[in-house]
Coordinates of C-alpha atoms and ligand atoms in Angstrom, one line a residue:
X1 CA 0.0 0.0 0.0
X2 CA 1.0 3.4 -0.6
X3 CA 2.2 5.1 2.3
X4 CA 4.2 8.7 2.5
X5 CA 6.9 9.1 5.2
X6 CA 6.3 12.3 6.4
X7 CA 3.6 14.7 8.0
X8 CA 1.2 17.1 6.0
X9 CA 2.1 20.2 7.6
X10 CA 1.2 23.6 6.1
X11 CA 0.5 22.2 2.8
X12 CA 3.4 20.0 2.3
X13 CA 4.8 16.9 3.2
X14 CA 7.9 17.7 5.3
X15 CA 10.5 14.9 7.4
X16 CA 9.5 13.9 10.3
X17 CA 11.0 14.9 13.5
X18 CA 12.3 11.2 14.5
X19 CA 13.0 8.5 13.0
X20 CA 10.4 5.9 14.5
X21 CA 8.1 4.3 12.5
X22 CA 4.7 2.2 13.2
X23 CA 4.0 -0.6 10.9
X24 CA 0.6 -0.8 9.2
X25 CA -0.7 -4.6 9.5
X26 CA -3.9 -5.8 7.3
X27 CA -5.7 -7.7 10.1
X28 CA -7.0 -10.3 7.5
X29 CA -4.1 -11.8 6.9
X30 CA -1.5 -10.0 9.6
X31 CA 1.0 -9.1 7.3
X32 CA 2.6 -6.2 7.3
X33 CA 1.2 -3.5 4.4
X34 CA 3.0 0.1 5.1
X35 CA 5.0 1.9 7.7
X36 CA 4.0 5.5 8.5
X37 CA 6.3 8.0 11.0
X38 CA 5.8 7.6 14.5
X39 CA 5.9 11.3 15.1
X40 CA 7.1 12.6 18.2
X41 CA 6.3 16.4 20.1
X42 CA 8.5 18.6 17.7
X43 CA 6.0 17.2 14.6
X44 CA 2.8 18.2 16.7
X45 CA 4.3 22.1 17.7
X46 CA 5.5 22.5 13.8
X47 CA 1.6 21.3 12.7
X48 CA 0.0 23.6 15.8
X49 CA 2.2 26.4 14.7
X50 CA 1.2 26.1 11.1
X51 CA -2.5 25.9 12.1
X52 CA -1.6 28.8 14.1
X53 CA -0.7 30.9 11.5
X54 CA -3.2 30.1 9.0
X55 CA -6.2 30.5 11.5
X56 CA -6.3 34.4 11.2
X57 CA -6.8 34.3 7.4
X58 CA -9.6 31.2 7.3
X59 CA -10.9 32.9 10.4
X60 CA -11.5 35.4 8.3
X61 CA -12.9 33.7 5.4
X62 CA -16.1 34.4 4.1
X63 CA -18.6 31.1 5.0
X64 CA -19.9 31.0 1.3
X65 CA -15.9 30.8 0.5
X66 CA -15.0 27.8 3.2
X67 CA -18.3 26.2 2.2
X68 CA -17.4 25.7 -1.6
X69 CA -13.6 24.6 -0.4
X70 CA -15.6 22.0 1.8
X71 CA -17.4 20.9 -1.2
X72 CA -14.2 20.4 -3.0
X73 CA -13.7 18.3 -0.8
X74 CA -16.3 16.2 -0.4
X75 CA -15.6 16.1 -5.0
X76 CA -12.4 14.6 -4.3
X77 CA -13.7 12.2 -1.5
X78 CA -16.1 10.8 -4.2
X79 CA -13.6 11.1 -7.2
X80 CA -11.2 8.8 -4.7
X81 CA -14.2 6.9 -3.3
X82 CA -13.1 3.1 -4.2
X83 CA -9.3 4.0 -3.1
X84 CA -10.7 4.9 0.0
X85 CA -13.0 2.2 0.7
X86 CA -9.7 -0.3 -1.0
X87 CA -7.4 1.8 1.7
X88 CA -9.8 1.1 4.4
X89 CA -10.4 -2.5 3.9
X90 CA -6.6 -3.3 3.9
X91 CA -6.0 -1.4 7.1
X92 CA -9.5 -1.9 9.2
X93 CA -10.1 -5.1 7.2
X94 CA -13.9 -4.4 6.8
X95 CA -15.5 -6.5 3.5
X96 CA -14.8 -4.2 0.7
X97 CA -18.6 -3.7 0.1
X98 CA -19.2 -2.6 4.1
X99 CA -15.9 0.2 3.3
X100 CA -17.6 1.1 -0.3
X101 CA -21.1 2.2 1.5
X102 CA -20.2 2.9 5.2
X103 CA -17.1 3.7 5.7
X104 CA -16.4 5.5 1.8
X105 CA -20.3 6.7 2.0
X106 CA -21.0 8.3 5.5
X107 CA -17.5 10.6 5.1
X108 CA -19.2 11.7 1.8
X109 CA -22.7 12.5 3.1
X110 CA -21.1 14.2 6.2
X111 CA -19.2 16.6 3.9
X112 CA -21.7 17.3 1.8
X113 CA -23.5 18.2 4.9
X114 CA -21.4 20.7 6.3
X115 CA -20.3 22.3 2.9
X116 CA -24.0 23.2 2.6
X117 CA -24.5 24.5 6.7
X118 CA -21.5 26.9 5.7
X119 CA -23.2 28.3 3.6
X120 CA -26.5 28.6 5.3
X121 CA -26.1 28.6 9.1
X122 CA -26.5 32.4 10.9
X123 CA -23.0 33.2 12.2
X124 CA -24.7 36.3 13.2
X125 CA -28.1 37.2 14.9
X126 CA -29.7 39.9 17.1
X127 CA -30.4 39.5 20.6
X128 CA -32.6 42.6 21.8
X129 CA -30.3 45.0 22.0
X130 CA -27.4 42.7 21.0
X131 CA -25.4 41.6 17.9
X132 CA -24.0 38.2 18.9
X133 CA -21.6 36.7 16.5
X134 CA -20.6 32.9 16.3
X135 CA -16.4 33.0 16.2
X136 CA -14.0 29.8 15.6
X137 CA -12.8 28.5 18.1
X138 CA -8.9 28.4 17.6
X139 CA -7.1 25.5 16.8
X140 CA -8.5 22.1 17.4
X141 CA -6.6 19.2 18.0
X142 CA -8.5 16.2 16.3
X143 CA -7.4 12.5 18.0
X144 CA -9.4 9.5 16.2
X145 CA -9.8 6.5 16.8
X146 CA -9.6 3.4 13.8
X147 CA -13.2 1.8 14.1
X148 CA -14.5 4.4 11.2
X149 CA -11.4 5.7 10.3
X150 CA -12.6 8.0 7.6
X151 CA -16.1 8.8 9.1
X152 CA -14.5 10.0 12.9
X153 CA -11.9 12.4 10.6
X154 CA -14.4 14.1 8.5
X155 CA -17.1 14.1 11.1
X156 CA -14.4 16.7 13.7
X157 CA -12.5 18.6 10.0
X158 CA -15.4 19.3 8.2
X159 CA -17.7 21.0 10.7
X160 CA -14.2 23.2 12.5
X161 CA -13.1 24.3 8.8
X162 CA -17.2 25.0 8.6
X163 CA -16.6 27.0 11.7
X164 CA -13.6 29.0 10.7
X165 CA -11.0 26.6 12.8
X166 CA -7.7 25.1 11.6
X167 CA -7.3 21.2 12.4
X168 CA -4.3 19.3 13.7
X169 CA -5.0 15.9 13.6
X170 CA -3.7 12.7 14.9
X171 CA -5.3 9.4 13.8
X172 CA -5.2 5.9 15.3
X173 CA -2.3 3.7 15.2
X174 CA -4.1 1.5 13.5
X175 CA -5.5 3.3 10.0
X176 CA -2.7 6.1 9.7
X177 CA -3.1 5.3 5.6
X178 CA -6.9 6.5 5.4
X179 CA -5.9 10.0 7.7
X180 CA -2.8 10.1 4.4
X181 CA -5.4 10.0 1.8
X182 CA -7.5 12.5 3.5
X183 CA -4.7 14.2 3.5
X184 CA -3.8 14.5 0.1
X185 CA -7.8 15.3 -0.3
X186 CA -7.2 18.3 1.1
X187 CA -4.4 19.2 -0.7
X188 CA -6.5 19.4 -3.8
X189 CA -9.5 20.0 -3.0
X190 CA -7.3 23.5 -2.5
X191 CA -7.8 24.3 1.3
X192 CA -5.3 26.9 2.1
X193 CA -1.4 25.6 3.6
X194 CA -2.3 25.2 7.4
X195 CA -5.8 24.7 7.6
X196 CA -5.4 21.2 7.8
X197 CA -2.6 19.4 8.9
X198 CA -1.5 15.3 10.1
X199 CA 0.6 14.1 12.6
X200 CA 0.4 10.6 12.8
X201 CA 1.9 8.1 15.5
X202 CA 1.6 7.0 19.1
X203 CA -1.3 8.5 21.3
X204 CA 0.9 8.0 24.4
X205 CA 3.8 10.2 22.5
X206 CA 2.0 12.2 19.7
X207 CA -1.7 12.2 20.5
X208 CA -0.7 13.5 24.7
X209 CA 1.7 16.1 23.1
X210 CA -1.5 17.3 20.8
X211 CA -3.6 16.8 23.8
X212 CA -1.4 18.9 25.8
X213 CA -0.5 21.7 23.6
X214 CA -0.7 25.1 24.8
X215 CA -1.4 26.2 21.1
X216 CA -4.3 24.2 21.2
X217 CA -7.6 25.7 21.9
X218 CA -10.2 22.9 22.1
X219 CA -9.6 18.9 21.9
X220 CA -12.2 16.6 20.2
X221 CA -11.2 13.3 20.7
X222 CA -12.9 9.7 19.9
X223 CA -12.1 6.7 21.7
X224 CA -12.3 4.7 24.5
X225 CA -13.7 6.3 28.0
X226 CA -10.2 5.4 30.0
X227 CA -8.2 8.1 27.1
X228 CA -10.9 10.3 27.2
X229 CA -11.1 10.6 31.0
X230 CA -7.4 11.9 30.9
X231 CA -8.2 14.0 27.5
X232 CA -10.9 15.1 29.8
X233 CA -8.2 16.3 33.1
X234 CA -5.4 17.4 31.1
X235 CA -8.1 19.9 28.7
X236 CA -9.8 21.1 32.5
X237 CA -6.7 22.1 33.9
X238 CA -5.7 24.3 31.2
X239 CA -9.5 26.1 30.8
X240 CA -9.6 24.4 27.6
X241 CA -12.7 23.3 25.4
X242 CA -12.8 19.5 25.0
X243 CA -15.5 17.4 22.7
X244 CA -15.5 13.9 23.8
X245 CA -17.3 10.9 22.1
X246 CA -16.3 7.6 24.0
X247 CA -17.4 3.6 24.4
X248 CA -21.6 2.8 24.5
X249 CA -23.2 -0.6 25.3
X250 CA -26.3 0.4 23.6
X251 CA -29.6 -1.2 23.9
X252 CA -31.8 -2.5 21.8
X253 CA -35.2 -2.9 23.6
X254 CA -38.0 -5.0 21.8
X255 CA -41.7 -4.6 23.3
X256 CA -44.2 -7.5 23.3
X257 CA -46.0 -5.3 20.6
X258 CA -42.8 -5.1 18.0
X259 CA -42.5 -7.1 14.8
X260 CA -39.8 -9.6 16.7
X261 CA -38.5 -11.1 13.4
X262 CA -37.6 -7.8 12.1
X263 CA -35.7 -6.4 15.8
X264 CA -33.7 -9.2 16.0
X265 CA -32.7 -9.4 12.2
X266 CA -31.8 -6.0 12.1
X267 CA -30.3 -5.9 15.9
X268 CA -27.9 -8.8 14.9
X269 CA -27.1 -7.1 11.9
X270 CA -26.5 -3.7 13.5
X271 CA -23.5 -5.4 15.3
X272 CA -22.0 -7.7 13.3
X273 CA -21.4 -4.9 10.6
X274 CA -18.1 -3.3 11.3
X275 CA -17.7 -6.6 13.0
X276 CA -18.9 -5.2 16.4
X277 CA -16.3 -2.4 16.2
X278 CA -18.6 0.9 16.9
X279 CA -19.2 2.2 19.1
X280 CA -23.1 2.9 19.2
X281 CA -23.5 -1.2 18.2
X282 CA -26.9 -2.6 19.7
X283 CA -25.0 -5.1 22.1
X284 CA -27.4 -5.6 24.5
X285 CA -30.8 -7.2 23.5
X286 CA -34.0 -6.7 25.7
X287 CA -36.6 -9.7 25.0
X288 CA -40.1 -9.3 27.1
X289 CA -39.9 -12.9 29.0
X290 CA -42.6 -14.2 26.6
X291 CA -41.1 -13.8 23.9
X292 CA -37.6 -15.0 25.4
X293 CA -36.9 -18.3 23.4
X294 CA -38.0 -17.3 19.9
X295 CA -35.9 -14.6 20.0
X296 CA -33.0 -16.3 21.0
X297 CA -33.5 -19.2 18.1
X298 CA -33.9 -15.9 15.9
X299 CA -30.5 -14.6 16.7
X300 CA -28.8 -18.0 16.7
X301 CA -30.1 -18.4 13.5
X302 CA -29.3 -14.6 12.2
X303 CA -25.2 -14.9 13.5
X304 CA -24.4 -18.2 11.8
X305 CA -25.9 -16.7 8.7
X306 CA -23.1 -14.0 8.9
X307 CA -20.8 -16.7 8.8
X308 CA -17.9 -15.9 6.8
X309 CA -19.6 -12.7 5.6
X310 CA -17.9 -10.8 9.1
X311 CA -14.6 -9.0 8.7
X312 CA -11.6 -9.6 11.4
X313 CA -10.9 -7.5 14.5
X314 CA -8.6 -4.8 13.9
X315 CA -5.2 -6.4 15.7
X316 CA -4.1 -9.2 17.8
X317 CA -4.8 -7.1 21.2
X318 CA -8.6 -6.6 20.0
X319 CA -8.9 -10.2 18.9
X320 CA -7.3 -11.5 21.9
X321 CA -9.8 -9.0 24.2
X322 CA -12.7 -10.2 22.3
X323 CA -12.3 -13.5 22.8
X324 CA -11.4 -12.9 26.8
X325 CA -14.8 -11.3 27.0
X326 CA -16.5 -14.5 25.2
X327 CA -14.8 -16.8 27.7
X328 CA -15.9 -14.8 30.6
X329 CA -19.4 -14.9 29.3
X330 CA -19.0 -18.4 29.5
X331 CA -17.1 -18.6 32.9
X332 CA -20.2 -16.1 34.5
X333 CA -22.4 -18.4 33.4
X334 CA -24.0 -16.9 29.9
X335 CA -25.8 -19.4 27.5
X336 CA -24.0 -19.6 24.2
X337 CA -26.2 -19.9 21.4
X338 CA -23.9 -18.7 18.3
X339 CA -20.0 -18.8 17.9
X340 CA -17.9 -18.7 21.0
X341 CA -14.2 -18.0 21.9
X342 CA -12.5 -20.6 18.9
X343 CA -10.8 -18.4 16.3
X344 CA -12.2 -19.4 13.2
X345 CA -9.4 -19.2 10.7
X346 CA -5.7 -19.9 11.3
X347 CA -4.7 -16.6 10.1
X348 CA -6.4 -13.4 10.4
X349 CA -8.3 -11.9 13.7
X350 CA -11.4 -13.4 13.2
X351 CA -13.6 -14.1 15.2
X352 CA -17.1 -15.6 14.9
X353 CA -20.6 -14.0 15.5
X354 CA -21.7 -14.7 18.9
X355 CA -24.5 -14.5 20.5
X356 CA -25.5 -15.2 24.4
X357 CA -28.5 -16.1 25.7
X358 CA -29.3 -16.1 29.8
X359 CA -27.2 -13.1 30.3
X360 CA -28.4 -10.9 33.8
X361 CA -27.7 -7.6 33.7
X362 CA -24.9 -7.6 36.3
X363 CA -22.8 -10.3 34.1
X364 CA -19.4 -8.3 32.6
X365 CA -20.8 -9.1 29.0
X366 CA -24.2 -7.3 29.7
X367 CA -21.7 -4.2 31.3
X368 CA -18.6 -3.9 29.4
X369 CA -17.9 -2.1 25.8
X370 CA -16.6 -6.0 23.7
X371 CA -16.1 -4.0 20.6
X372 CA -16.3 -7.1 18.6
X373 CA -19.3 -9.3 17.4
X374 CA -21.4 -10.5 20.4
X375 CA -24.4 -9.9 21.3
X376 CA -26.2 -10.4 25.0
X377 CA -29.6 -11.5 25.1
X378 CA -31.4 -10.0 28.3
X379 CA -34.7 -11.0 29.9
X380 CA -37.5 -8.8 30.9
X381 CA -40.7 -9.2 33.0
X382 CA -42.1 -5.7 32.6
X383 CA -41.3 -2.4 31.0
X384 CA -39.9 -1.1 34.1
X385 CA -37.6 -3.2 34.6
X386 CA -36.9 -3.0 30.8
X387 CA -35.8 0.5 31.5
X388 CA -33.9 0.1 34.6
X389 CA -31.4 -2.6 32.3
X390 CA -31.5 -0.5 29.4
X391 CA -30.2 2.9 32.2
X392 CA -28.4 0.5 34.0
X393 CA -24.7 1.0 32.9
X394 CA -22.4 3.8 33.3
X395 CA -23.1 4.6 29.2
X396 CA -25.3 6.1 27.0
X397 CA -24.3 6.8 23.5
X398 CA -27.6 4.7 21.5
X399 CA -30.4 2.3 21.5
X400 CA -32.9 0.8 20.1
X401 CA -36.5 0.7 20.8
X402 CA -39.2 -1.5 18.7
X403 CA -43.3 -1.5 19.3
X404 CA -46.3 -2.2 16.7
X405 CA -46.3 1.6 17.0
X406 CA -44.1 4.7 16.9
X407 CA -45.8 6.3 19.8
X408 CA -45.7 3.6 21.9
X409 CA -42.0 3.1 21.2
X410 CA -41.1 7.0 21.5
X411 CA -42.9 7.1 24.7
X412 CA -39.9 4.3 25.9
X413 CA -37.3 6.0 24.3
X414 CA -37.7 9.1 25.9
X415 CA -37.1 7.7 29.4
X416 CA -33.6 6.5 28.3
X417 CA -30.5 8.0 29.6
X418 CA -29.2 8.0 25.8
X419 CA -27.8 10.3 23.1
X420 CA -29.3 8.7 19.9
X421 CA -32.3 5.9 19.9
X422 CA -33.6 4.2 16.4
X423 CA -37.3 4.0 16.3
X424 CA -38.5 0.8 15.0
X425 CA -35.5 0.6 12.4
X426 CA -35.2 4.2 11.9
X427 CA -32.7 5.4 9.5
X428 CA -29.3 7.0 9.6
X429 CA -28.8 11.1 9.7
X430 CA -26.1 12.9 8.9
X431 CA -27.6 16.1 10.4
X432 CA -29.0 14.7 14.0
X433 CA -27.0 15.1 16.6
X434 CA -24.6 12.2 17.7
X435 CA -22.9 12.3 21.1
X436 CA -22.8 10.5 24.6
X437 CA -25.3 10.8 28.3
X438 CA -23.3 9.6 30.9
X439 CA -19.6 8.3 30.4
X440 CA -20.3 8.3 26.8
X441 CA -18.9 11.5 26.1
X442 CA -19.4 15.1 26.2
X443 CA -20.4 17.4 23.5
X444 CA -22.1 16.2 19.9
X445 CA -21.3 15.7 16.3
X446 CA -22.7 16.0 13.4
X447 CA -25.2 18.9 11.8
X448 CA -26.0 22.1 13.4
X449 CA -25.2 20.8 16.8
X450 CA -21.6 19.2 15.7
X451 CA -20.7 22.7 13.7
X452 CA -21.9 24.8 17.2
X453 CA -19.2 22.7 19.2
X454 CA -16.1 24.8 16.8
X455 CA -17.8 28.4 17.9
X456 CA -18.1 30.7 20.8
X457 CA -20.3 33.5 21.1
X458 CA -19.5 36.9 21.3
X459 CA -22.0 40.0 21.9
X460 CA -21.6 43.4 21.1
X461 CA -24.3 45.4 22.9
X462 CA -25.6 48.5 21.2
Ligands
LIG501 P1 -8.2 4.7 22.2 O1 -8.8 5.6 23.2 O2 -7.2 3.8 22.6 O3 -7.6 5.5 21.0 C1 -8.2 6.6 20.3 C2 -7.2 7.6 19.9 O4 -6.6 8.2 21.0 C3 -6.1 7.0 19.0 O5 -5.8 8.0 18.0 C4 -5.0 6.9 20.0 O6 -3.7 6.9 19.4 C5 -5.2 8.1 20.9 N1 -4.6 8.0 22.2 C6 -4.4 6.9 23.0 N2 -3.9 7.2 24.2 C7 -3.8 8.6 24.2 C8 -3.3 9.5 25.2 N3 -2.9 9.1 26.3 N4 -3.4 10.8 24.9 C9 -3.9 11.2 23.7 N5 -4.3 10.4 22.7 C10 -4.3 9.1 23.0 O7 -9.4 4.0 21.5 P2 -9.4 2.9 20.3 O8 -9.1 1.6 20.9 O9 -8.6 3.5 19.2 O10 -11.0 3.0 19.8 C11 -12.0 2.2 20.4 C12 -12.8 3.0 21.3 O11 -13.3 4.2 20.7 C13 -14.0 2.3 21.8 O12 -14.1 2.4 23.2 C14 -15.2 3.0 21.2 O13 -16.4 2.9 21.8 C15 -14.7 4.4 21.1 N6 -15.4 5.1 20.0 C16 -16.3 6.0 20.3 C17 -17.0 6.7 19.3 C18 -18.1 7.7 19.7 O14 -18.4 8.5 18.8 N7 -18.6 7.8 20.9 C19 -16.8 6.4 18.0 C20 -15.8 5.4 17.7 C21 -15.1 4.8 18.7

């Protein structure tokens, strides 16, 4: 795979600082693809100076003129759309068709999105006697994680750049090759030197020195809730704005009244795509008592369809998590119903849809973020205690809730401690906003509410 050896910084490719590298592994087949720098605290002042010094100018920017560079680049996104989905399949190891719609798709939509809220959202309105103007921020520092390696990086750029910000970014160990190709996307799309710019490596070296930097102004960072807790400390002690979009163990809560075959079709499916790996995955299915066993022969049955369909896990250390988390299942007593711990290939970091039935609410597979196929089955004998299991974990990113009616199931979803919740099946938006109750995160992406997160206010009285 292509790969450059050195960072985007102010419009060029310069040398890294050190000379450490981190080798890119394709997690089908675990060989080794690329090597990208491992870049060190000298790269991430050089990049926070040059978004420094472009800031003033893009600041300055008319919206209608950052809002047709944003569309440029969502052009070149779609122009480079199978290299991207190609780049993304050899690095994540997604199916290539999964990388082509999600992970190639979503990053396009998302663009499109904020080119078109540059140009329309009110940077400007009267308050009574007050002109209050929406400002950039400063510099962000972008840290992202490699579960939607493409989607997380266009979901913090395009909305700051919408905002008037200048990005530093530093991507996930794991996909540095997708945050390259962005890269060069914004080199032609013809963003101005600065405005964008990559450091990747380490997030114990490069992504704490971004963290940390006193050139930095606000911190969005994805990932899991231990980083983000630190992110969280190091950005309060210096008064500095921090976005935060961490784990979920999302619920997906079926009511007597809800087309069963359909919730547990599409609940399976919602998280063996990405093979378990997001965040907002449906990993914790609530079955009314009554309907208990069918459901559970209705999963088994959906998983082992997936088959040989699933991707692998991203690395060994995920694949060797995964498959701790199956085995405790097992060890606390879970049923399983579908897969198990047994690595399905001999190469690769497979492992196989699994589903558990019998799981209480207390067990550490009904608590825990996996992040990798497997699903918990959880009994209910009323709606109350429904809700209580579906609150009853320290997240709340998403859910699920499914009823013969809409009412019926908004009337549930309301009551839940989360930031998003599908309504019988409903359908992705690029506009709503996405973002964590609880220890799943602070902040939102995504629309209005994800471009509001790059600007403070500022009132002139008159
Ligand atoms: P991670 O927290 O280990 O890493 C995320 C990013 O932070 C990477 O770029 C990493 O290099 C960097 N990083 C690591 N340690 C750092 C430090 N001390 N200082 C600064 N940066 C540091 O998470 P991961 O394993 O890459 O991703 C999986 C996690 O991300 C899961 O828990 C998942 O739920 C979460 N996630 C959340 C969302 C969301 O929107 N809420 C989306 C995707 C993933």
């Amino acid at each position: 795979m292509k790969a450059h050896d050195g960072m985007y910084i102010g419009g060029e490719w310069r040398a890294a600082a050190g000379t450490d590298t981190i080798a890119v592994v394709d997690p089908a087949d675990e060989q080794v693809i690329a090597h990208v720098p491992a870049g060190i605290a000298e790269d991430v002042d050089a990049a926070v100076f040059a978004a420094h010094e472009a800031f003033p100018a893009w600041a300055a920017t008319p919206p209608a003129e950052r809002a047709s560079r944003i569309a440029a680049l969502r052009d070149v996104l779609v122009a480079r759309k199978d290299e991207i989905a190609e780049t993304v399949t050899a690095e994540l190891g997604a199916p290539l068709q999964f990388s082509q719609m999600v992970h190639a798709g979503v990053p396009i939509l998302v663009a499109g999105s904020y080119a078109e809220l540059a140009a329309s959202y009110a940077f400007e309105e009267k308050v009574g006697n007050s002109t209050v103007y929406a400002e950039p921020v400063g510099v962000v520092g972008a840290i992202t994680p490699w579960n939607y390696p493409l989607h997380q990086i266009v979901a913090k750029v395009a909305p700051a750049l919408a905002a008037g910000c200048t990005v530093v970014l530093k991507p996930a160990e794991d996909t540095p090759l997708t945050a390259q190709l962005f890269a060069e996307a914004v080199y032609e799309a013809g963003i101005p030197a600065g405005v964008f710019n990559l450091v990747t490596g380490l997030g114990t070296v490069a992504g704490q020195a971004l963290a940390a930097h006193p050139g930095v102004d606000l911190v969005s960072f994805t990932g899991s809730t231990a980083v983000g807790k630190q992110i969280g400390a190091t950005a309060g002690a210096a008064v500095k704005r921090v976005a935060l979009e961490l784990g979920g163990k999302s619920a997906n809560v079926i009511l007597p009244s809800a087309d069963l075959a359909k919730a547990v079709g599409v609940g399976i499916a919602n998280v063996m795509g990405n093979s378990g790996q997001t965040c907002s995955a449906w990993t914790r299915m609530l079955v009314h008592t009554s309907q208990y066993d069918e459901a559970v022969t209705l999963a088994a049955e959906a998983a082992a369809k997936y088959g040989d369909r699933i991707g692998p896990l991203v690395n060994a250390k995920q694949h060797a998590r995964v498959r701790g988390y199956i085995e405790k299942g097992v060890a606390e007593g879970a049923r399983l119903v579908a897969g198990g711990p047994e690595a399905p290939r001999e190469r690769g970091y497979f492992v196989s849809p699994t589903v558990f039935a019998d799981v209480t609410p207390e067990m550490t597979i009904a608590q825990e973020e996996i992040f990798g196929p497997v699903v918990s089955i959880i009994r209910y004998e009323d709606e109350d205690e429904a809700l209580r299991i579906a609150n009853g974990t320290v997240y709340g990113l998403a859910g699920a809730v499914w009823a013969a009616d809409d009412a019926e199931a908004v009337a549930f979803a309301r009551r839940m401690d989360t930031g998003q919740v599908d309504i019988n099946g409903g359908r992705f938006n690029p506009l709503a906003p996405f973002g964590g109750y609880k220890q799943s995160g602070v902040g939102r992406e995504l629309g209005a509410h994800g471009l509001s997160e790059y600007l403070q206010t500022k009132s002139l009285q008159f």
